[in-house]
Amino acid sequence: MSLVKLSIKGISYSQTQNGAYALILNEVDGDRKLPIVIGAFEAQSIAIALEKEIKPPRPLTHDLFKNFAERFDIVIKQVIIHKLVDGVFYSSMICERDKIEEIIDARTSDAIALALRFNAPIFTYKNILDKAGIYLKVNPETENPENLDDILSTPETFGLEGSNEPKSSYSTYSLSELHEMLEQAVQDEDYEKAANVRDEISKRES
């Protein structure tokens, strides 16, 4: 299966799920976006890594991991989002030490936070992007994590990616209604809703 390189387009605050954020990944050589709902702590960590000017006074968890890895000459070479099951993305970190590669399973939000710190590329498989990628009309004025102050001031006690916190149920809608809702969410730039509706469509069509 062919790999598709992704870049980080931005972070959007969820309007419907308290304390959650939508991380928007962009297809490097295409127009599709891959929205992934993440928790507040991961959004904070990713935003800090994106914003080079901000240096926390003490290392965050992902900074600590990087410091620990570097002390033992471990480097993250790349991150691959390799699986999508019931709306949850699964990722692997390809690590190297003494020219020996190891594959480590990780939550996608953690893997991306670390990829930023190691300047490692992010990939997904074409079939995952075909299944979960959507076309979003991103507003250039808001696509970057300019709401950094909101992210940094959000308490770190909310649910994380892949948690069992209740989401809006879309199970009662027909596929045609879901596609209409997805289109409307895209027009409204409601990334988190678009991701949830897309996941429900993917579950039914898989």
PDB file of C-alpha atoms in Angstrom:
ATOM      1  CA  MET A   1       0.000   0.000   0.000  1.00  0.00           C
ATOM      2  CA  SER A   2       1.294   3.426  -0.935  1.00  0.00           C
ATOM      3  CA  LEU A   3       2.001   6.062   1.697  1.00  0.00           C
ATOM      4  CA  VAL A   4       0.701   9.634   1.506  1.00  0.00           C
ATOM      5  CA  LYS A   5       2.602  12.420   3.229  1.00  0.00           C
ATOM      6  CA  LEU A   6       0.640  14.742   5.517  1.00  0.00           C
ATOM      7  CA  SER A   7       1.259  18.157   6.977  1.00  0.00           C
ATOM      8  CA  ILE A   8      -0.419  19.903   9.900  1.00  0.00           C
ATOM      9  CA  LYS A   9      -2.945  22.477   8.688  1.00  0.00           C
ATOM     10  CA  GLY A  10      -4.095  23.726  12.071  1.00  0.00           C
ATOM     11  CA  ILE A  11      -6.087  23.105  15.227  1.00  0.00           C
ATOM     12  CA  SER A  12      -9.749  23.998  15.658  1.00  0.00           C
ATOM     13  CA  TYR A  13     -11.661  24.125  18.937  1.00  0.00           C
ATOM     14  CA  SER A  14     -14.630  21.776  19.083  1.00  0.00           C
ATOM     15  CA  GLN A  15     -17.963  23.588  19.273  1.00  0.00           C
ATOM     16  CA  THR A  16     -19.876  20.501  20.399  1.00  0.00           C
ATOM     17  CA  GLN A  17     -17.541  18.400  22.551  1.00  0.00           C
ATOM     18  CA  ASN A  18     -16.319  20.271  25.603  1.00  0.00           C
ATOM     19  CA  GLY A  19     -12.552  20.315  25.922  1.00  0.00           C
ATOM     20  CA  ALA A  20     -11.924  18.637  22.567  1.00  0.00           C
ATOM     21  CA  TYR A  21     -10.076  19.930  19.532  1.00  0.00           C
ATOM     22  CA  ALA A  22      -9.911  18.924  15.886  1.00  0.00           C
ATOM     23  CA  LEU A  23      -6.406  18.491  14.496  1.00  0.00           C
ATOM     24  CA  ILE A  24      -6.475  19.099  10.741  1.00  0.00           C
ATOM     25  CA  LEU A  25      -3.929  17.164   8.690  1.00  0.00           C
ATOM     26  CA  ASN A  26      -3.463  18.107   5.053  1.00  0.00           C
ATOM     27  CA  GLU A  27      -2.519  15.891   2.119  1.00  0.00           C
ATOM     28  CA  VAL A  28       0.810  17.356   0.941  1.00  0.00           C
ATOM     29  CA  ASP A  29       0.272  16.647  -2.745  1.00  0.00           C
ATOM     30  CA  GLY A  30      -3.506  17.017  -2.760  1.00  0.00           C
ATOM     31  CA  ASP A  31      -6.510  18.871  -1.384  1.00  0.00           C
ATOM     32  CA  ARG A  32      -7.910  16.374   1.090  1.00  0.00           C
ATOM     33  CA  LYS A  33      -7.903  17.012   4.830  1.00  0.00           C
ATOM     34  CA  LEU A  34      -7.874  14.462   7.632  1.00  0.00           C
ATOM     35  CA  PRO A  35      -9.587  15.840  10.778  1.00  0.00           C
ATOM     36  CA  ILE A  36      -8.771  13.975  14.001  1.00  0.00           C
ATOM     37  CA  VAL A  37     -10.466  14.776  17.304  1.00  0.00           C
ATOM     38  CA  ILE A  38      -7.910  15.104  20.106  1.00  0.00           C
ATOM     39  CA  GLY A  39      -7.919  16.131  23.755  1.00  0.00           C
ATOM     40  CA  ALA A  40      -6.950  19.479  25.245  1.00  0.00           C
ATOM     41  CA  PHE A  41      -3.547  18.367  26.544  1.00  0.00           C
ATOM     42  CA  GLU A  42      -2.486  16.966  23.173  1.00  0.00           C
ATOM     43  CA  ALA A  43      -3.751  20.119  21.416  1.00  0.00           C
ATOM     44  CA  GLN A  44      -1.699  22.211  23.833  1.00  0.00           C
ATOM     45  CA  SER A  45       1.413  20.118  23.256  1.00  0.00           C
ATOM     46  CA  ILE A  46       1.059  20.213  19.457  1.00  0.00           C
ATOM     47  CA  ALA A  47       0.374  23.962  19.482  1.00  0.00           C
ATOM     48  CA  ILE A  48       3.492  24.631  21.545  1.00  0.00           C
ATOM     49  CA  ALA A  49       5.591  22.557  19.142  1.00  0.00           C
ATOM     50  CA  LEU A  50       4.144  24.496  16.193  1.00  0.00           C
ATOM     51  CA  GLU A  51       4.706  27.847  17.857  1.00  0.00           C
ATOM     52  CA  LYS A  52       8.501  28.028  18.033  1.00  0.00           C
ATOM     53  CA  GLU A  53       8.449  31.225  20.070  1.00  0.00           C
ATOM     54  CA  ILE A  54       6.831  29.574  23.092  1.00  0.00           C
ATOM     55  CA  LYS A  55       9.077  27.671  25.473  1.00  0.00           C
ATOM     56  CA  PRO A  56       7.363  26.199  28.553  1.00  0.00           C
ATOM     57  CA  PRO A  57       9.343  26.757  31.776  1.00  0.00           C
ATOM     58  CA  ARG A  58       9.358  23.018  32.474  1.00  0.00           C
ATOM     59  CA  PRO A  59       9.283  20.143  29.942  1.00  0.00           C
ATOM     60  CA  LEU A  60       5.863  18.860  28.952  1.00  0.00           C
ATOM     61  CA  THR A  61       5.376  15.090  28.753  1.00  0.00           C
ATOM     62  CA  HIS A  62       6.297  14.984  25.060  1.00  0.00           C
ATOM     63  CA  ASP A  63       9.350  17.173  25.690  1.00  0.00           C
ATOM     64  CA  LEU A  64      10.411  14.781  28.441  1.00  0.00           C
ATOM     65  CA  PHE A  65      10.021  11.831  26.083  1.00  0.00           C
ATOM     66  CA  LYS A  66      12.187  13.587  23.497  1.00  0.00           C
ATOM     67  CA  ASN A  67      14.877  14.418  26.064  1.00  0.00           C
ATOM     68  CA  PHE A  68      14.832  10.834  27.322  1.00  0.00           C
ATOM     69  CA  ALA A  69      15.049   9.414  23.786  1.00  0.00           C
ATOM     70  CA  GLU A  70      17.900  11.702  22.783  1.00  0.00           C
ATOM     71  CA  ARG A  71      19.865  10.805  25.908  1.00  0.00           C
ATOM     72  CA  PHE A  72      19.844   7.188  24.715  1.00  0.00           C
ATOM     73  CA  ASP A  73      20.405   8.060  21.038  1.00  0.00           C
ATOM     74  CA  ILE A  74      16.883   7.119  19.956  1.00  0.00           C
ATOM     75  CA  VAL A  75      15.440   9.045  17.017  1.00  0.00           C
ATOM     76  CA  ILE A  76      11.895   9.020  15.653  1.00  0.00           C
ATOM     77  CA  LYS A  77      12.308   8.724  11.883  1.00  0.00           C
ATOM     78  CA  GLN A  78       8.667   8.908  10.844  1.00  0.00           C
ATOM     79  CA  VAL A  79       5.079   8.484  12.013  1.00  0.00           C
ATOM     80  CA  ILE A  80       2.534   6.409  10.106  1.00  0.00           C
ATOM     81  CA  ILE A  81      -1.223   6.544  10.691  1.00  0.00           C
ATOM     82  CA  HIS A  82      -1.764   2.936   9.729  1.00  0.00           C
ATOM     83  CA  LYS A  83      -5.288   1.975  10.762  1.00  0.00           C
ATOM     84  CA  LEU A  84      -8.796   3.386  11.218  1.00  0.00           C
ATOM     85  CA  VAL A  85     -11.286   1.361  13.258  1.00  0.00           C
ATOM     86  CA  ASP A  86     -14.678   2.696  14.397  1.00  0.00           C
ATOM     87  CA  GLY A  87     -13.531   6.267  14.001  1.00  0.00           C
ATOM     88  CA  VAL A  88     -10.300   5.804  15.976  1.00  0.00           C
ATOM     89  CA  PHE A  89      -6.973   6.317  14.211  1.00  0.00           C
ATOM     90  CA  TYR A  90      -4.027   4.078  15.120  1.00  0.00           C
ATOM     91  CA  SER A  91      -0.437   5.149  14.555  1.00  0.00           C
ATOM     92  CA  SER A  92       3.085   3.794  14.690  1.00  0.00           C
ATOM     93  CA  MET A  93       6.354   5.570  15.341  1.00  0.00           C
ATOM     94  CA  ILE A  94       9.346   4.291  13.389  1.00  0.00           C
ATOM     95  CA  CYS A  95      12.318   4.707  15.729  1.00  0.00           C
ATOM     96  CA  GLU A  96      16.016   4.109  15.164  1.00  0.00           C
ATOM     97  CA  ARG A  97      18.933   3.439  17.491  1.00  0.00           C
ATOM     98  CA  ASP A  98      22.357   2.258  16.359  1.00  0.00           C
ATOM     99  CA  LYS A  99      20.933   1.846  12.829  1.00  0.00           C
ATOM    100  CA  ILE A 100      18.337  -0.614  14.143  1.00  0.00           C
ATOM    101  CA  GLU A 101      14.705   0.273  13.530  1.00  0.00           C
ATOM    102  CA  GLU A 102      11.880  -0.439  15.958  1.00  0.00           C
ATOM    103  CA  ILE A 103       8.146   0.158  15.513  1.00  0.00           C
ATOM    104  CA  ILE A 104       6.269   1.540  18.520  1.00  0.00           C
ATOM    105  CA  ASP A 105       2.481   1.755  18.729  1.00  0.00           C
ATOM    106  CA  ALA A 106       1.114   5.142  19.807  1.00  0.00           C
ATOM    107  CA  ARG A 107      -2.034   7.198  19.895  1.00  0.00           C
ATOM    108  CA  THR A 108      -2.126   9.442  16.848  1.00  0.00           C
ATOM    109  CA  SER A 109      -2.155  12.659  18.875  1.00  0.00           C
ATOM    110  CA  ASP A 110       0.919  11.583  20.870  1.00  0.00           C
ATOM    111  CA  ALA A 111       2.707  10.378  17.742  1.00  0.00           C
ATOM    112  CA  ILE A 112       2.152  13.702  15.973  1.00  0.00           C
ATOM    113  CA  ALA A 113       3.233  15.728  19.021  1.00  0.00           C
ATOM    114  CA  LEU A 114       6.484  13.741  19.032  1.00  0.00           C
ATOM    115  CA  ALA A 115       6.911  13.877  15.247  1.00  0.00           C
ATOM    116  CA  LEU A 116       6.933  17.674  15.491  1.00  0.00           C
ATOM    117  CA  ARG A 117       9.632  17.596  18.137  1.00  0.00           C
ATOM    118  CA  PHE A 118      11.820  15.246  16.095  1.00  0.00           C
ATOM    119  CA  ASN A 119      11.062  16.968  12.773  1.00  0.00           C
ATOM    120  CA  ALA A 120       9.815  13.584  11.559  1.00  0.00           C
ATOM    121  CA  PRO A 121       7.476  13.302   8.559  1.00  0.00           C
ATOM    122  CA  ILE A 122       3.891  12.120   9.025  1.00  0.00           C
ATOM    123  CA  PHE A 123       2.304   9.614   6.642  1.00  0.00           C
ATOM    124  CA  THR A 124      -0.888   7.660   6.226  1.00  0.00           C
ATOM    125  CA  TYR A 125      -1.887   4.952   3.787  1.00  0.00           C
ATOM    126  CA  LYS A 126      -3.774   5.919   0.651  1.00  0.00           C
ATOM    127  CA  ASN A 127      -6.713   3.653   1.514  1.00  0.00           C
ATOM    128  CA  ILE A 128      -7.169   5.443   4.872  1.00  0.00           C
ATOM    129  CA  LEU A 129      -7.143   8.843   3.181  1.00  0.00           C
ATOM    130  CA  ASP A 130      -9.552   7.545   0.542  1.00  0.00           C
ATOM    131  CA  LYS A 131     -11.874   6.395   3.315  1.00  0.00           C
ATOM    132  CA  ALA A 132     -11.561   9.228   5.838  1.00  0.00           C
ATOM    133  CA  GLY A 133     -10.191  12.210   3.919  1.00  0.00           C
ATOM    134  CA  ILE A 134     -12.580  15.059   3.215  1.00  0.00           C
ATOM    135  CA  TYR A 135     -12.386  18.335   1.325  1.00  0.00           C
ATOM    136  CA  LEU A 136     -12.528  21.278   3.709  1.00  0.00           C
ATOM    137  CA  LYS A 137     -12.685  24.920   2.651  1.00  0.00           C
ATOM    138  CA  VAL A 138     -10.317  26.236   5.269  1.00  0.00           C
ATOM    139  CA  ASN A 139     -10.365  29.950   6.026  1.00  0.00           C
ATOM    140  CA  PRO A 140      -6.764  31.173   5.618  1.00  0.00           C
ATOM    141  CA  GLU A 141      -7.301  33.576   8.500  1.00  0.00           C
ATOM    142  CA  THR A 142      -8.109  30.781  10.937  1.00  0.00           C
ATOM    143  CA  GLU A 143      -6.394  27.664   9.564  1.00  0.00           C
ATOM    144  CA  ASN A 144      -3.282  28.104  11.706  1.00  0.00           C
ATOM    145  CA  PRO A 145      -3.444  27.628  15.463  1.00  0.00           C
ATOM    146  CA  GLU A 146      -3.915  31.330  16.085  1.00  0.00           C
ATOM    147  CA  ASN A 147      -6.215  30.483  19.023  1.00  0.00           C
ATOM    148  CA  LEU A 148      -3.071  29.461  20.869  1.00  0.00           C
ATOM    149  CA  ASP A 149      -4.014  31.411  23.986  1.00  0.00           C
ATOM    150  CA  ASP A 150      -7.289  29.488  24.210  1.00  0.00           C
ATOM    151  CA  ILE A 151      -5.455  26.181  23.795  1.00  0.00           C
ATOM    152  CA  LEU A 152      -2.810  26.985  26.383  1.00  0.00           C
ATOM    153  CA  SER A 153      -5.347  28.138  28.966  1.00  0.00           C
ATOM    154  CA  THR A 154      -7.602  25.100  28.637  1.00  0.00           C
ATOM    155  CA  PRO A 155      -7.497  22.741  31.652  1.00  0.00           C
ATOM    156  CA  GLU A 156      -5.817  19.405  30.949  1.00  0.00           C
ATOM    157  CA  THR A 157      -8.545  17.310  32.552  1.00  0.00           C
ATOM    158  CA  PHE A 158     -10.810  16.580  29.611  1.00  0.00           C
ATOM    159  CA  GLY A 159     -11.235  13.347  27.679  1.00  0.00           C
ATOM    160  CA  LEU A 160      -8.529  12.196  25.275  1.00  0.00           C
ATOM    161  CA  GLU A 161      -8.625  10.905  21.725  1.00  0.00           C
ATOM    162  CA  GLY A 162     -10.342   7.538  21.524  1.00  0.00           C
ATOM    163  CA  SER A 163     -11.983   7.924  24.946  1.00  0.00           C
ATOM    164  CA  ASN A 164     -15.441   6.638  25.766  1.00  0.00           C
ATOM    165  CA  GLU A 165     -16.905  10.075  26.352  1.00  0.00           C
ATOM    166  CA  PRO A 166     -20.327  10.377  24.720  1.00  0.00           C
ATOM    167  CA  LYS A 167     -20.458  11.954  21.272  1.00  0.00           C
ATOM    168  CA  SER A 168     -23.464  13.161  19.349  1.00  0.00           C
ATOM    169  CA  SER A 169     -25.166  10.088  17.966  1.00  0.00           C
ATOM    170  CA  TYR A 170     -25.606   9.946  14.223  1.00  0.00           C
ATOM    171  CA  SER A 171     -26.867   6.362  14.154  1.00  0.00           C
ATOM    172  CA  THR A 172     -30.475   7.420  13.562  1.00  0.00           C
ATOM    173  CA  TYR A 173     -29.657   9.242  10.317  1.00  0.00           C
ATOM    174  CA  SER A 174     -29.687   7.685   6.866  1.00  0.00           C
ATOM    175  CA  LEU A 175     -26.548   7.662   4.726  1.00  0.00           C
ATOM    176  CA  SER A 176     -27.944  10.351   2.446  1.00  0.00           C
ATOM    177  CA  GLU A 177     -28.710  12.541   5.474  1.00  0.00           C
ATOM    178  CA  LEU A 178     -25.213  11.947   6.826  1.00  0.00           C
ATOM    179  CA  HIS A 179     -23.648  12.994   3.528  1.00  0.00           C
ATOM    180  CA  GLU A 180     -25.747  16.168   3.591  1.00  0.00           C
ATOM    181  CA  MET A 181     -24.652  16.826   7.192  1.00  0.00           C
ATOM    182  CA  LEU A 182     -21.022  16.274   6.212  1.00  0.00           C
ATOM    183  CA  GLU A 183     -21.329  18.745   3.356  1.00  0.00           C
ATOM    184  CA  GLN A 184     -22.947  21.309   5.657  1.00  0.00           C
ATOM    185  CA  ALA A 185     -20.287  20.812   8.340  1.00  0.00           C
ATOM    186  CA  VAL A 186     -17.602  21.384   5.713  1.00  0.00           C
ATOM    187  CA  GLN A 187     -19.288  24.600   4.582  1.00  0.00           C
ATOM    188  CA  ASP A 188     -19.550  25.755   8.211  1.00  0.00           C
ATOM    189  CA  GLU A 189     -15.884  24.831   8.804  1.00  0.00           C
ATOM    190  CA  ASP A 190     -17.023  22.703  11.762  1.00  0.00           C
ATOM    191  CA  TYR A 191     -14.097  20.288  11.579  1.00  0.00           C
ATOM    192  CA  GLU A 192     -14.966  18.257  14.645  1.00  0.00           C
ATOM    193  CA  LYS A 193     -18.535  17.607  13.481  1.00  0.00           C
ATOM    194  CA  ALA A 194     -17.272  16.782  10.003  1.00  0.00           C
ATOM    195  CA  ALA A 195     -14.875  14.231  11.502  1.00  0.00           C
ATOM    196  CA  ASN A 196     -17.604  12.581  13.583  1.00  0.00           C
ATOM    197  CA  VAL A 197     -20.073  12.414  10.683  1.00  0.00           C
ATOM    198  CA  ARG A 198     -17.356  11.077   8.401  1.00  0.00           C
ATOM    199  CA  ASP A 199     -16.538   8.368  10.959  1.00  0.00           C
ATOM    200  CA  GLU A 200     -20.192   7.274  11.085  1.00  0.00           C
ATOM    201  CA  ILE A 201     -20.292   7.109   7.282  1.00  0.00           C
ATOM    202  CA  SER A 202     -17.055   5.115   7.211  1.00  0.00           C
ATOM    203  CA  LYS A 203     -18.391   2.600   9.753  1.00  0.00           C
ATOM    204  CA  ARG A 204     -21.473   1.945   7.642  1.00  0.00           C
ATOM    205  CA  GLU A 205     -19.651   1.731   4.328  1.00  0.00           C
ATOM    206  CA  SER A 206     -16.804  -0.470   5.573  1.00  0.00           C
TER     207      SER A 206
END
